[in-house]
PDB file of C-alpha atoms in Angstrom:
ATOM      1  CA  MET A 554     -27.766   1.725 -45.395  1.00 59.00           C
ATOM      2  CA  THR A 555     -26.734   4.638 -47.920  1.00 62.00           C
ATOM      3  CA  ILE A 556     -22.476   5.206 -48.394  1.00 60.00           C
ATOM      4  CA  LYS A 557     -23.681   8.804 -46.562  1.00 53.00           C
ATOM      5  CA  HIS A 558     -24.746   7.022 -43.321  1.00 51.00           C
ATOM      6  CA  LEU A 559     -21.621   4.405 -43.383  1.00 46.00           C
ATOM      7  CA  LEU A 560     -19.200   7.832 -44.142  1.00 43.00           C
ATOM      8  CA  SER A 561     -21.366   9.444 -41.145  1.00 48.00           C
ATOM      9  CA  LEU A 562     -20.630   6.748 -38.596  1.00 45.00           C
ATOM     10  CA  SER A 563     -17.135   5.407 -39.782  1.00 47.00           C
ATOM     11  CA  PHE A 564     -16.819  10.108 -38.775  1.00 45.00           C
ATOM     12  CA  LEU A 565     -18.290   9.528 -35.549  1.00 44.00           C
ATOM     13  CA  LEU A 566     -16.307   6.166 -35.234  1.00 46.00           C
ATOM     14  CA  LEU A 567     -12.900   7.726 -35.425  1.00 45.00           C
ATOM     15  CA  LEU A 568     -13.810  10.958 -33.647  1.00 43.00           C
ATOM     16  CA  ILE A 569     -14.568   9.110 -30.809  1.00 45.00           C
ATOM     17  CA  SER A 570     -11.825   6.948 -30.462  1.00 42.00           C
ATOM     18  CA  GLN A 571      -9.576   9.512 -31.007  1.00 40.00           C
ATOM     19  CA  THR A 572     -11.310  10.985 -28.178  1.00 40.00           C
ATOM     20  CA  ALA A 573     -10.859   8.321 -26.407  1.00 46.00           C
ATOM     21  CA  PHE A 574      -7.274   7.812 -26.617  1.00 50.00           C
ATOM     22  CA  SER A 575      -6.160  11.293 -26.739  1.00 58.00           C
ATOM     23  CA  GLN A 576      -4.274  12.728 -23.496  1.00 81.00           C
ATOM     24  CA  GLU A 577      -2.610  15.754 -22.427  1.00 95.00           C
ATOM     25  CA  LEU A 578       1.433  14.440 -22.373  1.00 97.00           C
ATOM     26  CA  LEU A 579       3.137  17.366 -19.775  1.00 98.00           C
ATOM     27  CA  LYS A 580       6.658  17.087 -19.874  1.00 98.00           C
ATOM     28  CA  GLY A 581       9.212  18.842 -17.008  1.00 98.00           C
ATOM     29  CA  LYS A 582      11.706  17.938 -13.813  1.00 98.00           C
ATOM     30  CA  VAL A 583      10.396  16.353 -10.382  1.00 98.00           C
ATOM     31  CA  VAL A 584      10.912  19.238  -7.883  1.00 98.00           C
ATOM     32  CA  LYS A 585       9.412  17.907  -5.053  1.00 98.00           C
ATOM     33  CA  ILE A 586       8.283  14.299  -3.953  1.00 98.00           C
ATOM     34  CA  SER A 587       5.580  14.646  -1.123  1.00 98.00           C
ATOM     35  CA  ASP A 588       5.129  11.614  -0.660  1.00 97.00           C
ATOM     36  CA  GLY A 589       4.510   7.734  -2.853  1.00 97.00           C
ATOM     37  CA  ASP A 590       2.165   8.168  -5.182  1.00 98.00           C
ATOM     38  CA  THR A 591       2.136  12.146  -5.404  1.00 98.00           C
ATOM     39  CA  MET A 592       5.294  14.685  -7.531  1.00 98.00           C
ATOM     40  CA  THR A 593       5.358  17.988  -8.700  1.00 98.00           C
ATOM     41  CA  VAL A 594       6.471  18.893 -11.257  1.00 98.00           C
ATOM     42  CA  LEU A 595       8.003  21.825 -13.068  1.00 98.00           C
ATOM     43  CA  ASP A 596       7.312  22.364 -17.288  1.00 98.00           C
ATOM     44  CA  SER A 597       9.368  24.682 -19.409  1.00 97.00           C
ATOM     45  CA  LEU A 598       7.232  27.950 -18.234  1.00 98.00           C
ATOM     46  CA  ASN A 599       8.272  27.279 -15.118  1.00 98.00           C
ATOM     47  CA  GLN A 600       4.485  26.236 -14.345  1.00 98.00           C
ATOM     48  CA  GLN A 601       4.046  24.002 -11.248  1.00 98.00           C
ATOM     49  CA  HIS A 602       1.926  20.779 -11.135  1.00 98.00           C
ATOM     50  CA  ARG A 603       0.725  18.311  -8.708  1.00 98.00           C
ATOM     51  CA  ILE A 604       0.872  14.956 -10.469  1.00 98.00           C
ATOM     52  CA  ARG A 605      -0.898  12.257  -8.962  1.00 98.00           C
ATOM     53  CA  LEU A 606       0.058   8.392  -9.543  1.00 98.00           C
ATOM     54  CA  HIS A 607      -3.058   6.378 -11.780  1.00 98.00           C
ATOM     55  CA  GLY A 608      -4.059   3.332 -10.467  1.00 98.00           C
ATOM     56  CA  ILE A 609      -1.879   3.254  -7.609  1.00 98.00           C
ATOM     57  CA  ASP A 610      -2.574   4.073  -3.265  1.00 98.00           C
ATOM     58  CA  SER A 611       1.270   4.002  -1.370  1.00 98.00           C
ATOM     59  CA  PRO A 612       1.971   3.562   2.073  1.00 98.00           C
ATOM     60  CA  GLU A 613       0.214   7.003   4.066  1.00 97.00           C
ATOM     61  CA  LYS A 614       2.013   9.221   7.184  1.00 96.00           C
ATOM     62  CA  GLY A 615       1.823   6.875   9.974  1.00 96.00           C
ATOM     63  CA  GLN A 616       1.652   3.989   7.984  1.00 97.00           C
ATOM     64  CA  ASP A 617       5.068   1.360   7.745  1.00 97.00           C
ATOM     65  CA  TYR A 618       6.629   1.776   5.233  1.00 98.00           C
ATOM     66  CA  TYR A 619       5.974   5.694   3.338  1.00 98.00           C
ATOM     67  CA  GLN A 620       8.915   6.698   4.301  1.00 98.00           C
ATOM     68  CA  VAL A 621      10.734   3.841   1.976  1.00 98.00           C
ATOM     69  CA  ALA A 622       7.381   4.557  -1.019  1.00 98.00           C
ATOM     70  CA  LYS A 623       8.643   7.920  -0.923  1.00 98.00           C
ATOM     71  CA  ASP A 624      12.835   7.601  -1.167  1.00 98.00           C
ATOM     72  CA  TYR A 625      11.566   4.969  -3.823  1.00 98.00           C
ATOM     73  CA  ALA A 626      10.295   7.536  -5.694  1.00 98.00           C
ATOM     74  CA  GLY A 627      13.037  10.142  -4.877  1.00 98.00           C
ATOM     75  CA  GLN A 628      15.002   7.953  -6.441  1.00 98.00           C
ATOM     76  CA  LEU A 629      13.634   6.928  -9.592  1.00 98.00           C
ATOM     77  CA  CYS A 630      12.286  10.895 -10.326  1.00 97.00           C
ATOM     78  CA  PHE A 631      13.668  13.701  -8.708  1.00 98.00           C
ATOM     79  CA  GLN A 632      15.400  16.526  -9.847  1.00 98.00           C
ATOM     80  CA  LYS A 633      15.109  14.325 -13.636  1.00 98.00           C
ATOM     81  CA  GLN A 634      13.222  15.064 -16.687  1.00 98.00           C
ATOM     82  CA  VAL A 635      10.008  13.346 -16.141  1.00 98.00           C
ATOM     83  CA  GLU A 636       6.741  12.357 -18.676  1.00 98.00           C
ATOM     84  CA  VAL A 637       3.321  12.212 -17.664  1.00 98.00           C
ATOM     85  CA  ALA A 638       0.868  11.023 -19.152  1.00 98.00           C
ATOM     86  CA  ILE A 639      -1.902  13.157 -17.591  1.00 98.00           C
ATOM     87  CA  LEU A 640      -5.289  11.119 -17.698  1.00 98.00           C
ATOM     88  CA  ASP A 641      -7.237  13.114 -15.636  1.00 97.00           C
ATOM     89  CA  TYR A 642      -7.768  15.315 -13.125  1.00 97.00           C
ATOM     90  CA  ASP A 643      -9.304  15.322  -9.231  1.00 95.00           C
ATOM     91  CA  HIS A 644     -10.818  17.384  -6.834  1.00 94.00           C
ATOM     92  CA  TYR A 645      -7.964  18.431  -5.439  1.00 92.00           C
ATOM     93  CA  LYS A 646      -7.194  20.024  -9.088  1.00 94.00           C
ATOM     94  CA  ARG A 647      -3.728  16.931  -9.381  1.00 95.00           C
ATOM     95  CA  ALA A 648      -3.120  15.896 -13.146  1.00 98.00           C
ATOM     96  CA  ILE A 649      -3.953  12.518 -12.471  1.00 98.00           C
ATOM     97  CA  GLY A 650      -0.756  10.396 -14.624  1.00 98.00           C
ATOM     98  CA  LYS A 651       1.220   7.595 -15.589  1.00 98.00           C
ATOM     99  CA  VAL A 652       4.919   9.446 -15.031  1.00 98.00           C
ATOM    100  CA  TYR A 653       7.873   8.389 -17.155  1.00 98.00           C
ATOM    101  CA  VAL A 654      12.058   8.510 -16.844  1.00 98.00           C
ATOM    102  CA  ASP A 655      13.662   7.361 -18.801  1.00 96.00           C
ATOM    103  CA  GLY A 656      10.496   4.893 -20.801  1.00 95.00           C
ATOM    104  CA  LEU A 657      10.429   3.494 -16.885  1.00 98.00           C
ATOM    105  CA  GLU A 658       6.426   3.524 -15.582  1.00 98.00           C
ATOM    106  CA  VAL A 659       6.871   4.864 -12.320  1.00 98.00           C
ATOM    107  CA  ASN A 660       3.754   4.273 -10.994  1.00 98.00           C
ATOM    108  CA  LEU A 661       4.001   0.073 -12.153  1.00 98.00           C
ATOM    109  CA  SER A 662       7.695   0.536 -10.420  1.00 98.00           C
ATOM    110  CA  LEU A 663       6.227   0.808  -7.035  1.00 98.00           C
ATOM    111  CA  LEU A 664       3.509  -1.745  -7.366  1.00 98.00           C
ATOM    112  CA  LYS A 665       6.345  -4.319  -8.560  1.00 98.00           C
ATOM    113  CA  VAL A 666       8.359  -3.906  -5.391  1.00 98.00           C
ATOM    114  CA  GLY A 667       5.636  -4.515  -3.521  1.00 98.00           C
ATOM    115  CA  LEU A 668       5.382  -0.340  -2.477  1.00 98.00           C
ATOM    116  CA  ALA A 669       1.866   0.452  -3.259  1.00 98.00           C
ATOM    117  CA  TRP A 670      -1.607  -0.843  -3.597  1.00 98.00           C
ATOM    118  CA  HIS A 671      -3.455  -1.351  -7.418  1.00 98.00           C
ATOM    119  CA  PHE A 672      -6.230   1.085  -6.868  1.00 96.00           C
ATOM    120  CA  THR A 673      -8.945  -0.799  -8.026  1.00 96.00           C
ATOM    121  CA  GLN A 674     -11.375   1.742  -7.485  1.00 93.00           C
ATOM    122  CA  PHE A 675      -9.884   3.643 -10.306  1.00 94.00           C
ATOM    123  CA  ASP A 676      -7.940   1.607 -12.175  1.00 96.00           C
ATOM    124  CA  GLN A 677      -8.370  -2.362 -13.967  1.00 96.00           C
ATOM    125  CA  SER A 678      -5.612  -3.019 -15.781  1.00 97.00           C
ATOM    126  CA  GLU A 679      -4.038  -7.031 -15.599  1.00 98.00           C
ATOM    127  CA  GLU A 680      -0.875  -5.489 -15.989  1.00 98.00           C
ATOM    128  CA  TYR A 681      -0.945  -3.758 -12.531  1.00 98.00           C
ATOM    129  CA  ALA A 682      -2.834  -6.355 -10.965  1.00 98.00           C
ATOM    130  CA  LEU A 683      -0.430  -8.460 -11.872  1.00 98.00           C
ATOM    131  CA  ALA A 684       2.646  -7.118 -11.161  1.00 98.00           C
ATOM    132  CA  GLU A 685       0.923  -6.127  -7.277  1.00 98.00           C
ATOM    133  CA  ALA A 686       0.486  -9.798  -7.165  1.00 98.00           C
ATOM    134  CA  GLU A 687       3.747 -10.808  -8.033  1.00 98.00           C
ATOM    135  CA  ALA A 688       4.696  -8.140  -4.984  1.00 98.00           C
ATOM    136  CA  LYS A 689       2.757 -10.269  -2.662  1.00 98.00           C
ATOM    137  CA  LEU A 690       4.056 -13.742  -3.806  1.00 98.00           C
ATOM    138  CA  ASN A 691       7.115 -12.687  -2.751  1.00 98.00           C
ATOM    139  CA  LYS A 692       6.585 -10.804  -0.072  1.00 98.00           C
ATOM    140  CA  MET A 693       8.455  -7.737  -0.915  1.00 98.00           C
ATOM    141  CA  ASN A 694       7.848  -4.425   1.526  1.00 98.00           C
ATOM    142  CA  ILE A 695       4.478  -3.932   2.254  1.00 98.00           C
ATOM    143  CA  TRP A 696       4.172  -7.387   1.383  1.00 98.00           C
ATOM    144  CA  SER A 697       5.831  -8.526   3.776  1.00 98.00           C
ATOM    145  CA  LEU A 698       4.436  -7.541   7.058  1.00 98.00           C
ATOM    146  CA  LYS A 699       1.911  -9.761   8.897  1.00 96.00           C
ATOM    147  CA  THR A 700      -1.464  -7.645   8.737  1.00 96.00           C
ATOM    148  CA  VAL A 701      -1.066  -4.314   6.061  1.00 95.00           C
ATOM    149  CA  THR A 702      -3.985  -1.931   5.903  1.00 96.00           C
ATOM    150  CA  ALA A 703      -4.477  -0.126   2.436  1.00 97.00           C
ATOM    151  CA  PRO A 704      -4.339   3.689   2.782  1.00 97.00           C
ATOM    152  CA  TRP A 705      -7.905   4.408   1.688  1.00 96.00           C
ATOM    153  CA  GLU A 706      -8.904   2.489   4.318  1.00 97.00           C
ATOM    154  CA  PHE A 707      -6.647   3.676   6.869  1.00 97.00           C
ATOM    155  CA  ARG A 708      -7.548   7.328   5.448  1.00 96.00           C
ATOM    156  CA  LYS A 709     -10.669   6.095   6.683  1.00 95.00           C
ATOM    157  CA  ILE A 710     -10.761   5.065  10.045  1.00 94.00           C
ATOM    158  CA  LYS A 711      -8.245   8.691  10.471  1.00 93.00           C
ATOM    159  CA  ARG A 712     -10.899  10.134   9.243  1.00 94.00           C
ATOM    160  CA  GLN A 713     -13.569   8.585  11.541  1.00 94.00           C
ATOM    161  CA  GLN A 714     -11.219   9.037  14.458  1.00 92.00           C
ATOM    162  CA  GLN A 715     -10.575  12.946  13.806  1.00 91.00           C
ATOM    163  CA  ARG A 716     -15.046  12.841  14.324  1.00 89.00           C
ATOM    164  CA  LEU A 717     -14.780  11.203  17.612  1.00 89.00           C
ATOM    165  CA  LYS A 718     -12.410  13.368  18.762  1.00 87.00           C
ATOM    166  CA  ALA A 719     -14.846  15.847  17.439  1.00 86.00           C
ATOM    167  CA  LYS A 720     -17.775  15.818  19.214  1.00 79.00           C
TER     168      LYS A 720
END
């Protein structure tokens, strides 16, 4: 391989690595907590951004611990300045990201206290898996229940019930 090819390859690898690790950073104040894994952040230009917490899924309205998860997220960051590392956007045009308040990652905190499931469909991190496993082991919050239904299963059941009702 010539030096020209090596330089081209090096440049290409550098470009790919920078793109893979680049992410948008949003700073603002949390002005609304929709539920345990969704909130609204107001930036310095008074633009509202709906944020869906990456890698977790908290109880849905109608599920045990829904209000506890919502209240916990609110205690951590409502009316506080946060930083959001935006990783993606979903089909509802919400930013998908990791939310930090005073250096604490809110996503991970919800997992650690047993108020969210690790959403492995969208995240494969060992850190999140271990946080959920420890909360389960210690029977914290949702994991203290005899039977638990993951939010994505709860939503699926609700959709099926609505389809049956519509017939």
